[in-house]
Structure formats: structure tokens, C-alpha cells
Amino acid sequence: MTTLVSAAQDVKSRLVAEVDARRDDLIALTQDLIRIPTVNPPGDCYLEICEYLARRLKKSGYAIELVRAEGKPGDSDRHPRWNVVARREGTHAGDTVHFNSHHDVVEVGRGWTFDPFGGELQDGRIYGRGACDMKGGLAASIIAAEAFAAAVPDYRGAIEISGTADEETGGFGGVAYLAERGYFSPTRVQHVIIPEPLNKDRICLGHRGVWWAEIETFGRIAHGSMPFLGDSAIRHMAAVLREFEDVLYPALGSKRTAMPVVPPGARQSTMNINSIHGGQAEPTDGFTGFPAPVVAHSARIVIDRRYLIEESPAAVRQEVIDLLERLKAERQGFSYEIRDLWTISPTMTDRDAPVVRSVAKSIGEVMGVVPEYVVSPGTYDQKHIDRIGRLKNCIAYGPGVLDLAHQPDEWVSVDDMLDSAKVMALTLNDLLGADRAA
């Protein structure tokens, strides 16, 4: 028994050493990924980053597939939705562990003091759009897999690594498309780790639900000097917004969940008004004239409603419908349309799931702590792996501070990436190691 324990510890020590030896490679890989500006929307440079990953992983012994999500939202000849899936077979039969990372990033926004696509290294941090969310996690998973294959060449099963499109806009051209085609079938893949930035000592079990919808109110156009001859759709929308403030938001604030959502403010139902449009269209670039005096005949808002596992999608939608119908009965001339954009149900993996137990064990071995179990306030691609792929054994675990995602001067710590890569490598050994029973 002592000999077996000693041998197992030797393997773990080699794994940690293999990751540490790849520190410079991890930094360079993360910088290279950041410097490919995969901004979504519209979906720039997707093929470029997939081809980069394909070249890298092919050299490490992976079989490569490039998969375009033709016909999915956003896909076009100008902005094709490309994904890369890489697979490396072991020497014996066993499970497959899949690391899935999205390669798209959000717009840059204002307030940066670093080049958003420079990948600058300063004081142990790599800066750039996507550094935290989630190119640092993607790089860490690649380093972990390469270190594991070097230390345990006779592992069982298979390792898969994917770089997928459009997570920032729902994932329909990425993981959803792959799940529909069986890439996340439980017969093909048994364990999935998504290296989202939820902090290196946390295991994210799932996420809240989301319903996006567009609400439009209608009016009647008239001359702006005689608004009494028309009917302002903007004023009708103002009544909707007032009802949201007076009725809906207080009701949402009273809904609480048992899910361990972080931060604590997201343990209630929430709704964000994502955008508002009313009256005349915005002038085109270069137009120097003035608006025409008309009463708005249309106003639209887009709502982003986040809901809890204790709520049903139908009840979430009906809550807004009831408010609009009440206004219709009370307010002269009020009419509206509501258009569903997309809906995703909440999901949460059980704490006793195999991948959860394995990652928790590895966090303890690397960092000497018991992990915190959390749920994400926003959705990520676990939703498609669960609902479409029917694969429950899936979590998010990766480096990066969640609060930095989508912020100016986004960064990821090199030490955090190294620690997360060690956790991932030890998890691979726990699930696929040569001494694991077939």
C-alpha cells in the first residue's frame, strides 16, 4: 500500500512540475490568443483563432475538426461561425474528459489604460479583452492537457479540447450547434469542464435562467406641434417603465433562491432593460441636419430577465404579460406586441457528480483549501451541454476573477492560471490516469 501511495504521489509531483515548466509557454499562449481580436458581435477572426488552436493542438497529437455553424444566428460569409474540436486518444479504453472554452469576446468599451488586444504582461498579470473571460482559461486547459500527456503518456480514454463561438451572444453558433450534432452526447463525452473565470478555488455548478424579449408599444404619427392629434408610443412605453419600477421590480426583489449564486445580490430575480428605441431612427454617420417634428408611432425595449431555479419559464413570461394586459385595460389607446428572443432554463449539477468530486479533490491538493460551490448569475454554455447534449456531469472551473469580465483593463493572473492548470492536470489524472481501474 505504501508503494502504491508513493507512486501516485510521484505522478502528481511530476504533473505539477510539468505545469510549472510550461509557465513561459502559458504566458505566450495567452498573449497570442488575446491578440486575435475575436469581438462578438459581429464575430471577427473566428477562423483565425480556430486555425491557430488547430495548429497548436495538432502538434500535441490531437485530431482536429473545424466545424462551421452554417445557418445559425450571426453566421454569414462575412462572419462565419467557426469552432474547433480537438481529440487525443489514450492507450486504453476509458472516459472522455472535455475542456470547452469560448473564443469570442465582448466589445472593448471605454476606459482602457492598456492596449485591449496587446496581451501586455505587467506585475504577474496579462491584460487584454478576453484575458479573464476566457482566453486565460482556454490557455490553462491546453497547458494542463499537454502536461498530463507528457507525465502520463499511457492514460486511459481520451481528452478533448474545444474552442467555440458566440457564447457571449447565447452560444447558438457554438456549443449549441455542436450539442445538436452529438459532440456532447454522454456516449461520447463523460466529463466536461468549462474554464470560465469563477475564481480558482471555486467550482461553479450551474447558472440562473434567462428570458430575453422585445416589447413594442404603438402610437399614431402626427405633427410635433400638435401632439394631441397623434398618440405617442414613447409615452405608452413610459407607462410600461413606470409599472416596472412600481410593481415588477419590487416583486422580483422578493423572490429568493436556495442556489448558491454569486454575488449575493443575484440570489434574487433580476431584470435589466438592455436597450430602448423610440421615435425616429438615429441619424446616419455624417448627417448634420435636425430631427423632424413628429409624434412617435413606435417605441421598443429589450428586456433581459434572469430567473431562479424555483421559477418556471412560463410564469416568468406571464408576469410581464399580466402587467401589459393591465395597462391595456386601464390606458386609453395602449397597444403592444411582445416578441420572445430566447429563453434558457436554470441548470445546476449535483455536488456529488464525478467531475465535481474530482475537481474538488484536486483543488485541495493544489491549494490546500475546500472549494466554494457557487452558481453563476449569468448563463454560460453549460446550458446547451445539459439541455441539448443531455450531459449532466458538467461544471465551470477556471482562473480569473469573475468581477473583471467585460470590464476595461481586464486581466488574468499568471499564478492563478498556473494553479488552475495544475488542478485540471490532477483532475485528468484522477479521471483518466493509467492506474485508474478500467
mmCIF file of N, CA, C and O in Angstrom, residues 162-229:
data_model
loop_
_atom_site.group_PDB
_atom_site.id
_atom_site.type_symbol
_atom_site.label_atom_id
_atom_site.label_comp_id
_atom_site.label_asym_id
_atom_site.label_seq_id
_atom_site.Cartn_x
_atom_site.Cartn_y
_atom_site.Cartn_z
ATOM 1 N N SER A 162 -12.071 22.076 -26.921
ATOM 2 C CA SER A 162 -12.791 22.809 -27.957
ATOM 3 C C SER A 162 -12.694 24.305 -27.726
ATOM 4 O O SER A 162 -12.626 24.783 -26.583
ATOM 5 N N GLY A 163 -12.659 25.043 -28.833
ATOM 6 C CA GLY A 163 -12.776 26.494 -28.826
ATOM 7 C C GLY A 163 -14.017 26.837 -29.629
ATOM 8 O O GLY A 163 -14.079 26.554 -30.832
ATOM 9 N N THR A 164 -15.006 27.419 -28.981
ATOM 10 C CA THR A 164 -16.324 27.541 -29.606
ATOM 11 C C THR A 164 -16.798 28.990 -29.684
ATOM 12 O O THR A 164 -16.369 29.854 -28.917
ATOM 13 N N ALA A 165 -17.724 29.200 -30.604
ATOM 14 C CA ALA A 165 -18.171 30.542 -30.969
ATOM 15 C C ALA A 165 -19.377 31.007 -30.151
ATOM 16 O O ALA A 165 -20.151 30.194 -29.642
ATOM 17 N N ASP A 166 -19.485 32.316 -30.048
ATOM 18 C CA ASP A 166 -20.749 33.001 -29.729
ATOM 19 C C ASP A 166 -21.293 32.793 -28.326
ATOM 20 O O ASP A 166 -22.474 33.073 -28.087
ATOM 21 N N GLU A 167 -20.483 32.344 -27.371
ATOM 22 C CA GLU A 167 -21.013 32.214 -26.009
ATOM 23 C C GLU A 167 -21.549 33.542 -25.504
ATOM 24 O O GLU A 167 -22.561 33.585 -24.794
ATOM 25 N N GLU A 168 -20.879 34.635 -25.880
ATOM 26 C CA GLU A 168 -21.296 35.947 -25.391
ATOM 27 C C GLU A 168 -22.659 36.369 -25.933
ATOM 28 O O GLU A 168 -23.294 37.278 -25.377
ATOM 29 N N THR A 169 -23.124 35.739 -26.987
ATOM 30 C CA THR A 169 -24.450 36.050 -27.541
ATOM 31 C C THR A 169 -25.357 34.818 -27.550
ATOM 32 O O THR A 169 -26.233 34.683 -28.393
ATOM 33 N N GLY A 170 -25.142 33.929 -26.592
ATOM 34 C CA GLY A 170 -26.048 32.800 -26.425
ATOM 35 C C GLY A 170 -25.484 31.443 -26.751
ATOM 36 O O GLY A 170 -26.042 30.419 -26.345
ATOM 37 N N GLY A 171 -24.400 31.392 -27.509
ATOM 38 C CA GLY A 171 -23.759 30.113 -27.806
ATOM 39 C C GLY A 171 -24.438 29.270 -28.861
ATOM 40 O O GLY A 171 -24.106 28.094 -29.032
ATOM 41 N N PHE A 172 -25.367 29.858 -29.622
ATOM 42 C CA PHE A 172 -26.127 29.052 -30.581
ATOM 43 C C PHE A 172 -25.305 28.649 -31.798
ATOM 44 O O PHE A 172 -25.579 27.625 -32.429
ATOM 45 N N GLY A 173 -24.282 29.455 -32.118
ATOM 46 C CA GLY A 173 -23.374 29.083 -33.204
ATOM 47 C C GLY A 173 -22.157 28.319 -32.727
ATOM 48 O O GLY A 173 -21.248 28.053 -33.506
ATOM 49 N N GLY A 174 -22.149 27.958 -31.455
ATOM 50 C CA GLY A 174 -21.020 27.251 -30.885
ATOM 51 C C GLY A 174 -21.435 25.953 -30.242
ATOM 52 O O GLY A 174 -21.719 24.956 -30.917
ATOM 53 N N VAL A 175 -21.511 25.950 -28.907
ATOM 54 C CA VAL A 175 -21.794 24.712 -28.180
ATOM 55 C C VAL A 175 -23.170 24.156 -28.521
ATOM 56 O O VAL A 175 -23.341 22.935 -28.641
ATOM 57 N N ALA A 176 -24.166 25.011 -28.691
ATOM 58 C CA ALA A 176 -25.497 24.503 -29.047
ATOM 59 C C ALA A 176 -25.445 23.733 -30.363
ATOM 60 O O ALA A 176 -26.033 22.647 -30.491
ATOM 61 N N TYR A 177 -24.757 24.290 -31.344
ATOM 62 C CA TYR A 177 -24.639 23.640 -32.653
ATOM 63 C C TYR A 177 -23.928 22.293 -32.524
ATOM 64 O O TYR A 177 -24.365 21.280 -33.089
ATOM 65 N N LEU A 178 -22.851 22.264 -31.751
ATOM 66 C CA LEU A 178 -22.120 21.013 -31.562
ATOM 67 C C LEU A 178 -22.955 19.996 -30.791
ATOM 68 O O LEU A 178 -22.948 18.805 -31.109
ATOM 69 N N ALA A 179 -23.672 20.471 -29.768
ATOM 70 C CA ALA A 179 -24.508 19.551 -28.982
ATOM 71 C C ALA A 179 -25.599 18.928 -29.842
ATOM 72 O O ALA A 179 -25.914 17.743 -29.691
ATOM 73 N N GLU A 180 -26.175 19.709 -30.737
ATOM 74 C CA GLU A 180 -27.204 19.180 -31.635
ATOM 75 C C GLU A 180 -26.660 18.073 -32.523
ATOM 76 O O GLU A 180 -27.408 17.208 -32.987
ATOM 77 N N ARG A 181 -25.370 18.086 -32.760
ATOM 78 C CA ARG A 181 -24.737 17.093 -33.629
ATOM 79 C C ARG A 181 -24.018 15.990 -32.858
ATOM 80 O O ARG A 181 -23.216 15.247 -33.424
ATOM 81 N N GLY A 182 -24.287 15.908 -31.573
ATOM 82 C CA GLY A 182 -23.811 14.775 -30.791
ATOM 83 C C GLY A 182 -22.446 14.898 -30.165
ATOM 84 O O GLY A 182 -21.954 13.941 -29.545
ATOM 85 N N TYR A 183 -21.813 16.065 -30.286
ATOM 86 C CA TYR A 183 -20.472 16.206 -29.738
ATOM 87 C C TYR A 183 -20.447 16.122 -28.215
ATOM 88 O O TYR A 183 -19.410 15.821 -27.623
ATOM 89 N N PHE A 184 -21.581 16.414 -27.574
ATOM 90 C CA PHE A 184 -21.658 16.338 -26.116
ATOM 91 C C PHE A 184 -22.610 15.230 -25.663
ATOM 92 O O PHE A 184 -23.155 15.287 -24.566
ATOM 93 N N SER A 185 -22.781 14.228 -26.490
ATOM 94 C CA SER A 185 -23.567 13.070 -26.095
ATOM 95 C C SER A 185 -22.856 12.326 -24.972
ATOM 96 O O SER A 185 -21.624 12.164 -25.011
ATOM 97 N N PRO A 186 -23.583 11.838 -23.945
ATOM 98 C CA PRO A 186 -22.941 11.074 -22.863
ATOM 99 C C PRO A 186 -22.249 9.809 -23.324
ATOM 100 O O PRO A 186 -21.407 9.265 -22.602
ATOM 101 N N THR A 187 -22.570 9.322 -24.517
ATOM 102 C CA THR A 187 -21.859 8.153 -25.042
ATOM 103 C C THR A 187 -20.492 8.535 -25.618
ATOM 104 O O THR A 187 -19.628 7.684 -25.781
ATOM 105 N N ARG A 188 -20.318 9.810 -25.917
ATOM 106 C CA ARG A 188 -19.049 10.286 -26.485
ATOM 107 C C ARG A 188 -18.170 10.942 -25.418
ATOM 108 O O ARG A 188 -16.951 10.762 -25.392
ATOM 109 N N VAL A 189 -18.800 11.750 -24.564
ATOM 110 C CA VAL A 189 -18.088 12.528 -23.545
ATOM 111 C C VAL A 189 -18.731 12.248 -22.192
ATOM 112 O O VAL A 189 -19.956 12.244 -22.071
ATOM 113 N N GLN A 190 -17.904 12.048 -21.172
ATOM 114 C CA GLN A 190 -18.441 11.744 -19.847
ATOM 115 C C GLN A 190 -18.234 12.865 -18.828
ATOM 116 O O GLN A 190 -18.974 12.971 -17.865
ATOM 117 N N HIS A 191 -17.233 13.702 -19.021
ATOM 118 C CA HIS A 191 -16.932 14.774 -18.070
ATOM 119 C C HIS A 191 -16.627 16.050 -18.859
ATOM 120 O O HIS A 191 -15.824 16.012 -19.802
ATOM 121 N N VAL A 192 -17.236 17.173 -18.462
ATOM 122 C CA VAL A 192 -16.971 18.444 -19.139
ATOM 123 C C VAL A 192 -16.577 19.495 -18.102
ATOM 124 O O VAL A 192 -17.251 19.665 -17.078
ATOM 125 N N ILE A 193 -15.485 20.192 -18.387
ATOM 126 C CA ILE A 193 -15.036 21.325 -17.585
ATOM 127 C C ILE A 193 -14.980 22.545 -18.491
ATOM 128 O O ILE A 193 -14.327 22.515 -19.543
ATOM 129 N N ILE A 194 -15.671 23.596 -18.091
ATOM 130 C CA ILE A 194 -15.698 24.849 -18.836
ATOM 131 C C ILE A 194 -14.883 25.871 -18.044
ATOM 132 O O ILE A 194 -15.314 26.287 -16.963
ATOM 133 N N PRO A 195 -13.712 26.285 -18.531
ATOM 134 C CA PRO A 195 -12.824 27.140 -17.723
ATOM 135 C C PRO A 195 -13.243 28.605 -17.652
ATOM 136 O O PRO A 195 -12.443 29.519 -17.909
ATOM 137 N N GLU A 196 -14.491 28.855 -17.314
ATOM 138 C CA GLU A 196 -14.968 30.224 -17.102
ATOM 139 C C GLU A 196 -14.308 30.809 -15.849
ATOM 140 O O GLU A 196 -13.931 30.082 -14.927
ATOM 141 N N PRO A 197 -14.214 32.138 -15.776
ATOM 142 C CA PRO A 197 -13.483 32.775 -14.663
ATOM 143 C C PRO A 197 -14.331 32.919 -13.408
ATOM 144 O O PRO A 197 -14.876 33.980 -13.117
ATOM 145 N N LEU A 198 -14.426 31.864 -12.644
ATOM 146 C CA LEU A 198 -15.227 31.881 -11.418
ATOM 147 C C LEU A 198 -14.345 31.860 -10.166
ATOM 148 O O LEU A 198 -14.836 31.569 -9.079
ATOM 149 N N ASN A 199 -13.040 32.148 -10.316
ATOM 150 C CA ASN A 199 -12.042 32.119 -9.244
ATOM 151 C C ASN A 199 -11.501 30.691 -9.088
ATOM 152 O O ASN A 199 -12.247 29.722 -9.140
ATOM 153 N N LYS A 200 -10.194 30.591 -8.849
ATOM 154 C CA LYS A 200 -9.506 29.304 -8.928
ATOM 155 C C LYS A 200 -9.847 28.350 -7.790
ATOM 156 O O LYS A 200 -9.541 27.163 -7.875
ATOM 157 N N ASP A 201 -10.463 28.859 -6.715
ATOM 158 C CA ASP A 201 -10.821 27.982 -5.602
ATOM 159 C C ASP A 201 -12.330 27.757 -5.512
ATOM 160 O O ASP A 201 -12.839 27.347 -4.475
ATOM 161 N N ARG A 202 -13.037 28.018 -6.609
ATOM 162 C CA ARG A 202 -14.479 27.805 -6.663
ATOM 163 C C ARG A 202 -14.826 26.778 -7.734
ATOM 164 O O ARG A 202 -14.158 26.701 -8.772
ATOM 165 N N ILE A 203 -15.885 26.042 -7.491
ATOM 166 C CA ILE A 203 -16.474 25.172 -8.507
ATOM 167 C C ILE A 203 -17.870 25.707 -8.791
ATOM 168 O O ILE A 203 -18.692 25.838 -7.878
ATOM 169 N N CYS A 204 -18.110 26.033 -10.046
ATOM 170 C CA CYS A 204 -19.418 26.573 -10.436
ATOM 171 C C CYS A 204 -20.293 25.427 -10.934
ATOM 172 O O CYS A 204 -19.969 24.759 -11.914
ATOM 173 N N LEU A 205 -21.402 25.223 -10.243
ATOM 174 C CA LEU A 205 -22.283 24.090 -10.530
ATOM 175 C C LEU A 205 -23.303 24.384 -11.621
ATOM 176 O O LEU A 205 -23.895 23.453 -12.175
ATOM 177 N N GLY A 206 -23.552 25.643 -11.926
ATOM 178 C CA GLY A 206 -24.569 25.965 -12.922
ATOM 179 C C GLY A 206 -24.856 27.451 -12.961
ATOM 180 O O GLY A 206 -24.020 28.275 -12.570
ATOM 181 N N HIS A 207 -26.048 27.798 -13.398
ATOM 182 C CA HIS A 207 -26.380 29.207 -13.593
ATOM 183 C C HIS A 207 -27.879 29.441 -13.492
ATOM 184 O O HIS A 207 -28.681 28.508 -13.571
ATOM 185 N N ARG A 208 -28.242 30.707 -13.323
ATOM 186 C CA ARG A 208 -29.645 31.101 -13.342
ATOM 187 C C ARG A 208 -30.220 30.973 -14.755
ATOM 188 O O ARG A 208 -29.491 30.778 -15.728
ATOM 189 N N GLY A 209 -31.537 31.110 -14.859
ATOM 190 C CA GLY A 209 -32.185 31.102 -16.159
ATOM 191 C C GLY A 209 -32.265 32.497 -16.743
ATOM 192 O O GLY A 209 -32.048 33.501 -16.046
ATOM 193 N N VAL A 210 -32.575 32.568 -18.028
ATOM 194 C CA VAL A 210 -32.675 33.871 -18.697
ATOM 195 C C VAL A 210 -33.793 33.849 -19.723
ATOM 196 O O VAL A 210 -34.019 32.834 -20.400
ATOM 197 N N TRP A 211 -34.504 34.959 -19.790
ATOM 198 C CA TRP A 211 -35.510 35.182 -20.835
ATOM 199 C C TRP A 211 -35.267 36.562 -21.413
ATOM 200 O O TRP A 211 -35.328 37.561 -20.706
ATOM 201 N N TRP A 212 -34.971 36.599 -22.701
ATOM 202 C CA TRP A 212 -34.840 37.867 -23.432
ATOM 203 C C TRP A 212 -36.091 38.069 -24.274
ATOM 204 O O TRP A 212 -36.586 37.123 -24.914
ATOM 205 N N ALA A 213 -36.589 39.291 -24.269
ATOM 206 C CA ALA A 213 -37.773 39.603 -25.072
ATOM 207 C C ALA A 213 -37.733 41.066 -25.502
ATOM 208 O O ALA A 213 -37.074 41.898 -24.867
ATOM 209 N N GLU A 214 -38.445 41.354 -26.564
ATOM 210 C CA GLU A 214 -38.622 42.729 -27.035
ATOM 211 C C GLU A 214 -40.080 43.119 -26.869
ATOM 212 O O GLU A 214 -40.978 42.376 -27.269
ATOM 213 N N ILE A 215 -40.306 44.262 -26.264
ATOM 214 C CA ILE A 215 -41.660 44.798 -26.095
ATOM 215 C C ILE A 215 -41.771 46.057 -26.938
ATOM 216 O O ILE A 215 -40.912 46.944 -26.872
ATOM 217 N N GLU A 216 -42.835 46.135 -27.740
ATOM 218 C CA GLU A 216 -43.070 47.311 -28.566
ATOM 219 C C GLU A 216 -44.430 47.902 -28.234
ATOM 220 O O GLU A 216 -45.422 47.174 -28.124
ATOM 221 N N THR A 217 -44.452 49.209 -28.024
ATOM 222 C CA THR A 217 -45.719 49.926 -27.870
ATOM 223 C C THR A 217 -45.975 50.739 -29.140
ATOM 224 O O THR A 217 -45.028 51.147 -29.828
ATOM 225 N N PHE A 218 -47.249 50.949 -29.433
ATOM 226 C CA PHE A 218 -47.632 51.596 -30.676
ATOM 227 C C PHE A 218 -48.378 52.904 -30.415
ATOM 228 O O PHE A 218 -49.076 53.042 -29.403
ATOM 229 N N GLY A 219 -48.225 53.848 -31.339
ATOM 230 C CA GLY A 219 -48.952 55.103 -31.272
ATOM 231 C C GLY A 219 -49.448 55.497 -32.654
ATOM 232 O O GLY A 219 -49.605 54.645 -33.538
ATOM 233 N N ARG A 220 -49.661 56.788 -32.828
ATOM 234 C CA ARG A 220 -50.105 57.296 -34.134
ATOM 235 C C ARG A 220 -49.291 58.536 -34.454
ATOM 236 O O ARG A 220 -49.210 59.472 -33.652
ATOM 237 N N ILE A 221 -48.674 58.553 -35.622
ATOM 238 C CA ILE A 221 -47.815 59.653 -36.005
ATOM 239 C C ILE A 221 -48.654 60.913 -36.234
ATOM 240 O O ILE A 221 -49.800 60.839 -36.702
ATOM 241 N N ALA A 222 -48.085 62.051 -35.883
ATOM 242 C CA ALA A 222 -48.732 63.356 -36.103
ATOM 243 C C ALA A 222 -47.649 64.424 -36.049
ATOM 244 O O ALA A 222 -46.481 64.143 -35.727
ATOM 245 N N HIS A 223 -48.042 65.669 -36.339
ATOM 246 C CA HIS A 223 -47.099 66.772 -36.293
ATOM 247 C C HIS A 223 -46.747 67.071 -34.841
ATOM 248 O O HIS A 223 -47.609 67.102 -33.961
ATOM 249 N N GLY A 224 -45.446 67.299 -34.591
ATOM 250 C CA GLY A 224 -44.994 67.539 -33.237
ATOM 251 C C GLY A 224 -45.542 68.800 -32.605
ATOM 252 O O GLY A 224 -45.531 68.929 -31.375
ATOM 253 N N SER A 225 -45.998 69.725 -33.421
ATOM 254 C CA SER A 225 -46.603 70.941 -32.861
ATOM 255 C C SER A 225 -48.045 70.716 -32.424
ATOM 256 O O SER A 225 -48.625 71.553 -31.734
ATOM 257 N N MET A 226 -48.621 69.594 -32.849
ATOM 258 C CA MET A 226 -49.997 69.261 -32.481
ATOM 259 C C MET A 226 -50.049 67.812 -31.993
ATOM 260 O O MET A 226 -50.714 66.959 -32.580
ATOM 261 N N PRO A 227 -49.348 67.508 -30.904
ATOM 262 C CA PRO A 227 -49.255 66.123 -30.457
ATOM 263 C C PRO A 227 -50.605 65.540 -30.050
ATOM 264 O O PRO A 227 -50.753 64.318 -30.030
ATOM 265 N N PHE A 228 -51.568 66.413 -29.747
ATOM 266 C CA PHE A 228 -52.913 65.942 -29.375
ATOM 267 C C PHE A 228 -53.626 65.270 -30.539
ATOM 268 O O PHE A 228 -54.635 64.589 -30.355
ATOM 269 N N LEU A 229 -53.119 65.464 -31.775
ATOM 270 C CA LEU A 229 -53.713 64.793 -32.935
ATOM 271 C C LEU A 229 -53.081 63.408 -33.168
ATOM 272 O O LEU A 229 -53.546 62.674 -34.033
#
